């Protein structure tokens, strides 16, 4: 089963995704693919909170901040994988250089690698952030990132069996049946 979960920040997506992954992995390996490369105190606090939340759940954690295709060879792809988050993974790939440039090929690369990975894995739960609900104008970096994330999210949603959005305390199913 392939599941795509999107929604605003800090609204319960990750906990819901953990419950979905745990349910899918009744037998077999349970992996948490952490993609955030923490850069400041807030990031480190979020990583610590997520580690605490999944303690005792049976997850094996792999920190794959970039190049999912290369890292996927490290696992047997027979288990259940929680990828948290697509948002951080794309950020790492788009803005990885210190030169101040934007890797505009990153969205296509990330989408292709995640789709390929999902086709090899028994079960995958993807978590992404919805950053598309305002009407503000942004600089080139932010706008490129938003367009890139929309591209990746759309590609994953097309391939997934279940597509869910967390919005204002509601869980909205766009595709597939309710899971929990």
mmCIF file of C-alpha atoms in Angstrom:
data_model
loop_
_atom_site.group_PDB
_atom_site.id
_atom_site.type_symbol
_atom_site.label_atom_id
_atom_site.label_comp_id
_atom_site.label_asym_id
_atom_site.label_seq_id
_atom_site.Cartn_x
_atom_site.Cartn_y
_atom_site.Cartn_z
ATOM 1 C CA UNK A 1 0.000 0.000 0.000
ATOM 2 C CA UNK A 2 1.191 3.507 -0.834
ATOM 3 C CA UNK A 3 -0.138 6.414 1.244
ATOM 4 C CA UNK A 4 0.364 10.151 0.733
ATOM 5 C CA UNK A 5 -0.394 12.530 3.623
ATOM 6 C CA UNK A 6 -0.243 16.315 3.297
ATOM 7 C CA UNK A 7 -1.272 19.231 5.469
ATOM 8 C CA UNK A 8 -0.115 22.191 7.490
ATOM 9 C CA UNK A 9 2.837 22.074 9.848
ATOM 10 C CA UNK A 10 2.495 20.680 13.367
ATOM 11 C CA UNK A 11 -1.030 19.321 12.965
ATOM 12 C CA UNK A 12 -0.667 15.613 13.697
ATOM 13 C CA UNK A 13 0.342 14.335 10.236
ATOM 14 C CA UNK A 14 3.448 12.580 11.512
ATOM 15 C CA UNK A 15 1.658 10.802 14.361
ATOM 16 C CA UNK A 16 -1.122 9.700 12.004
ATOM 17 C CA UNK A 17 1.509 8.507 9.515
ATOM 18 C CA UNK A 18 3.246 6.515 12.274
ATOM 19 C CA UNK A 19 -0.041 4.807 13.147
ATOM 20 C CA UNK A 20 -0.664 3.993 9.468
ATOM 21 C CA UNK A 21 2.842 2.593 9.027
ATOM 22 C CA UNK A 22 2.564 0.523 12.216
ATOM 23 C CA UNK A 23 -0.760 -0.910 11.045
ATOM 24 C CA UNK A 24 0.677 -1.797 7.628
ATOM 25 C CA UNK A 25 3.741 -3.434 9.188
ATOM 26 C CA UNK A 26 1.998 -6.039 11.281
ATOM 27 C CA UNK A 27 4.744 -8.350 10.114
ATOM 28 C CA UNK A 28 8.063 -7.311 8.674
ATOM 29 C CA UNK A 29 10.459 -4.439 9.040
ATOM 30 C CA UNK A 30 9.255 -0.990 10.021
ATOM 31 C CA UNK A 31 11.458 1.869 8.812
ATOM 32 C CA UNK A 32 11.355 5.583 9.582
ATOM 33 C CA UNK A 33 13.170 7.481 6.836
ATOM 34 C CA UNK A 34 14.095 10.806 8.418
ATOM 35 C CA UNK A 35 14.883 13.396 5.760
ATOM 36 C CA UNK A 36 15.392 16.590 7.776
ATOM 37 C CA UNK A 37 18.911 17.907 7.966
ATOM 38 C CA UNK A 38 18.588 20.043 11.109
ATOM 39 C CA UNK A 39 20.125 23.483 10.907
ATOM 40 C CA UNK A 40 18.938 25.374 13.982
ATOM 41 C CA UNK A 41 17.576 24.854 17.500
ATOM 42 C CA UNK A 42 13.976 24.614 16.257
ATOM 43 C CA UNK A 43 14.934 21.855 13.796
ATOM 44 C CA UNK A 44 16.846 19.926 16.465
ATOM 45 C CA UNK A 45 13.859 20.234 18.834
ATOM 46 C CA UNK A 46 11.508 18.905 16.134
ATOM 47 C CA UNK A 47 13.811 15.936 15.458
ATOM 48 C CA UNK A 48 13.963 15.169 19.194
ATOM 49 C CA UNK A 49 10.157 15.398 19.482
ATOM 50 C CA UNK A 50 9.673 13.001 16.571
ATOM 51 C CA UNK A 51 12.217 10.551 18.037
ATOM 52 C CA UNK A 52 10.391 10.620 21.378
ATOM 53 C CA UNK A 53 7.005 10.150 19.704
ATOM 54 C CA UNK A 54 8.107 7.001 17.891
ATOM 55 C CA UNK A 55 10.122 5.492 20.754
ATOM 56 C CA UNK A 56 8.974 1.956 21.448
ATOM 57 C CA UNK A 57 7.039 1.640 18.170
ATOM 58 C CA UNK A 58 9.605 -0.690 16.573
ATOM 59 C CA UNK A 59 10.884 1.690 13.911
ATOM 60 C CA UNK A 60 14.394 1.351 12.544
ATOM 61 C CA UNK A 61 15.508 4.879 11.742
ATOM 62 C CA UNK A 62 17.516 5.758 8.653
ATOM 63 C CA UNK A 63 18.555 9.346 8.058
ATOM 64 C CA UNK A 64 18.326 9.902 4.328
ATOM 65 C CA UNK A 65 18.465 13.645 3.713
ATOM 66 C CA UNK A 66 19.362 13.291 0.033
ATOM 67 C CA UNK A 67 19.787 10.775 -2.772
ATOM 68 C CA UNK A 68 17.008 8.354 -1.893
ATOM 69 C CA UNK A 69 17.963 6.188 -4.873
ATOM 70 C CA UNK A 70 21.441 5.533 -3.486
ATOM 71 C CA UNK A 71 20.230 4.894 0.053
ATOM 72 C CA UNK A 72 17.386 2.593 -0.921
ATOM 73 C CA UNK A 73 19.970 -0.076 -1.688
ATOM 74 C CA UNK A 74 20.678 -0.195 2.081
ATOM 75 C CA UNK A 75 17.315 -1.843 2.835
ATOM 76 C CA UNK A 76 15.550 -4.949 1.628
ATOM 77 C CA UNK A 77 12.496 -2.926 0.463
ATOM 78 C CA UNK A 78 10.271 -5.673 1.914
ATOM 79 C CA UNK A 79 9.126 -3.713 4.913
ATOM 80 C CA UNK A 80 6.998 -0.684 5.587
ATOM 81 C CA UNK A 81 8.589 2.741 5.222
ATOM 82 C CA UNK A 82 7.518 6.078 6.643
ATOM 83 C CA UNK A 83 9.161 8.919 4.690
ATOM 84 C CA UNK A 84 9.001 12.049 6.842
ATOM 85 C CA UNK A 85 9.162 14.345 5.053
ATOM 86 C CA UNK A 86 9.019 14.928 1.328
ATOM 87 C CA UNK A 87 9.174 18.642 2.127
ATOM 88 C CA UNK A 88 12.554 18.424 3.855
ATOM 89 C CA UNK A 89 13.967 16.039 1.256
ATOM 90 C CA UNK A 90 13.162 18.446 -1.568
ATOM 91 C CA UNK A 91 14.628 21.376 0.364
ATOM 92 C CA UNK A 92 17.860 19.466 0.914
ATOM 93 C CA UNK A 93 18.121 18.615 -2.789
ATOM 94 C CA UNK A 94 17.168 22.064 -4.120
ATOM 95 C CA UNK A 95 19.344 24.155 -1.840
ATOM 96 C CA UNK A 96 22.265 21.855 -1.043
ATOM 97 C CA UNK A 97 25.044 24.044 -2.395
ATOM 98 C CA UNK A 98 26.709 26.884 -0.560
ATOM 99 C CA UNK A 99 26.861 28.855 -3.807
ATOM 100 C CA UNK A 100 23.409 30.341 -3.282
ATOM 101 C CA UNK A 101 22.021 28.644 -6.364
ATOM 102 C CA UNK A 102 18.821 26.668 -6.789
ATOM 103 C CA UNK A 103 18.947 23.150 -8.211
ATOM 104 C CA UNK A 104 15.904 23.405 -10.480
ATOM 105 C CA UNK A 105 16.290 19.745 -11.487
ATOM 106 C CA UNK A 106 15.693 18.610 -7.901
ATOM 107 C CA UNK A 107 11.873 18.248 -8.082
ATOM 108 C CA UNK A 108 12.038 15.848 -11.026
ATOM 109 C CA UNK A 109 14.891 13.904 -9.379
ATOM 110 C CA UNK A 110 13.112 13.645 -6.016
ATOM 111 C CA UNK A 111 9.788 12.635 -7.609
ATOM 112 C CA UNK A 112 11.436 9.958 -9.758
ATOM 113 C CA UNK A 113 13.478 8.557 -6.860
ATOM 114 C CA UNK A 114 10.497 8.426 -4.486
ATOM 115 C CA UNK A 115 8.248 6.808 -7.077
ATOM 116 C CA UNK A 116 10.934 4.244 -7.909
ATOM 117 C CA UNK A 117 11.442 3.548 -4.215
ATOM 118 C CA UNK A 118 7.690 3.165 -3.631
ATOM 119 C CA UNK A 119 7.445 0.648 -6.455
ATOM 120 C CA UNK A 120 10.142 -1.514 -4.814
ATOM 121 C CA UNK A 121 8.840 -1.265 -1.245
ATOM 122 C CA UNK A 122 5.983 -3.315 0.135
ATOM 123 C CA UNK A 123 4.389 -0.311 1.885
ATOM 124 C CA UNK A 124 5.257 3.388 1.970
ATOM 125 C CA UNK A 125 3.715 6.309 3.842
ATOM 126 C CA UNK A 126 4.817 9.729 2.539
ATOM 127 C CA UNK A 127 4.406 12.881 4.642
ATOM 128 C CA UNK A 128 4.493 16.318 3.004
ATOM 129 C CA UNK A 129 3.628 19.849 4.086
ATOM 130 C CA UNK A 130 0.906 21.884 2.417
ATOM 131 C CA UNK A 131 2.474 25.275 1.708
ATOM 132 C CA UNK A 132 0.079 26.354 -1.032
ATOM 133 C CA UNK A 133 -2.832 28.030 0.761
ATOM 134 C CA UNK A 134 -1.832 31.661 0.775
ATOM 135 C CA UNK A 135 -1.745 34.311 -1.904
ATOM 136 C CA UNK A 136 1.503 36.022 -1.012
ATOM 137 C CA UNK A 137 4.190 36.781 -3.558
ATOM 138 C CA UNK A 138 7.548 35.192 -2.867
ATOM 139 C CA UNK A 139 11.159 35.566 -3.888
ATOM 140 C CA UNK A 140 12.627 33.291 -6.556
ATOM 141 C CA UNK A 141 13.914 30.720 -4.037
ATOM 142 C CA UNK A 142 10.619 30.289 -2.218
ATOM 143 C CA UNK A 143 8.523 30.346 -5.361
ATOM 144 C CA UNK A 144 10.757 27.753 -7.057
ATOM 145 C CA UNK A 145 10.504 25.567 -3.975
ATOM 146 C CA UNK A 146 6.691 25.825 -3.805
ATOM 147 C CA UNK A 147 6.354 24.960 -7.499
ATOM 148 C CA UNK A 148 8.803 22.072 -7.060
ATOM 149 C CA UNK A 149 6.996 20.686 -4.025
ATOM 150 C CA UNK A 150 3.667 20.870 -5.864
ATOM 151 C CA UNK A 151 5.250 18.854 -8.703
ATOM 152 C CA UNK A 152 6.571 16.167 -6.333
ATOM 153 C CA UNK A 153 3.347 15.998 -4.301
ATOM 154 C CA UNK A 154 1.218 15.633 -7.443
ATOM 155 C CA UNK A 155 3.456 12.868 -8.801
ATOM 156 C CA UNK A 156 3.270 10.953 -5.515
ATOM 157 C CA UNK A 157 -0.481 11.456 -5.134
ATOM 158 C CA UNK A 158 -1.026 9.987 -8.595
ATOM 159 C CA UNK A 159 0.941 6.838 -7.665
ATOM 160 C CA UNK A 160 -0.448 6.342 -4.156
ATOM 161 C CA UNK A 161 -3.434 4.185 -3.220
ATOM 162 C CA UNK A 162 -4.557 6.589 -0.497
ATOM 163 C CA UNK A 163 -4.268 10.400 -0.516
ATOM 164 C CA UNK A 164 -5.066 12.323 2.659
ATOM 165 C CA UNK A 165 -4.996 15.987 3.673
ATOM 166 C CA UNK A 166 -4.949 17.297 7.230
ATOM 167 C CA UNK A 167 -6.796 20.627 7.253
ATOM 168 C CA UNK A 168 -8.027 22.608 10.265
ATOM 169 C CA UNK A 169 -8.429 19.531 12.441
ATOM 170 C CA UNK A 170 -10.118 17.516 9.701
ATOM 171 C CA UNK A 171 -8.754 14.458 7.926
ATOM 172 C CA UNK A 172 -9.878 14.575 4.304
ATOM 173 C CA UNK A 173 -9.560 11.494 2.074
ATOM 174 C CA UNK A 174 -9.209 12.352 -1.605
ATOM 175 C CA UNK A 175 -8.357 8.858 -2.770
ATOM 176 C CA UNK A 176 -8.736 5.435 -1.184
ATOM 177 C CA UNK A 177 -10.503 4.239 1.931
ATOM 178 C CA UNK A 178 -10.176 5.398 5.519
ATOM 179 C CA UNK A 179 -7.252 3.738 7.263
ATOM 180 C CA UNK A 180 -7.682 4.232 10.999
#
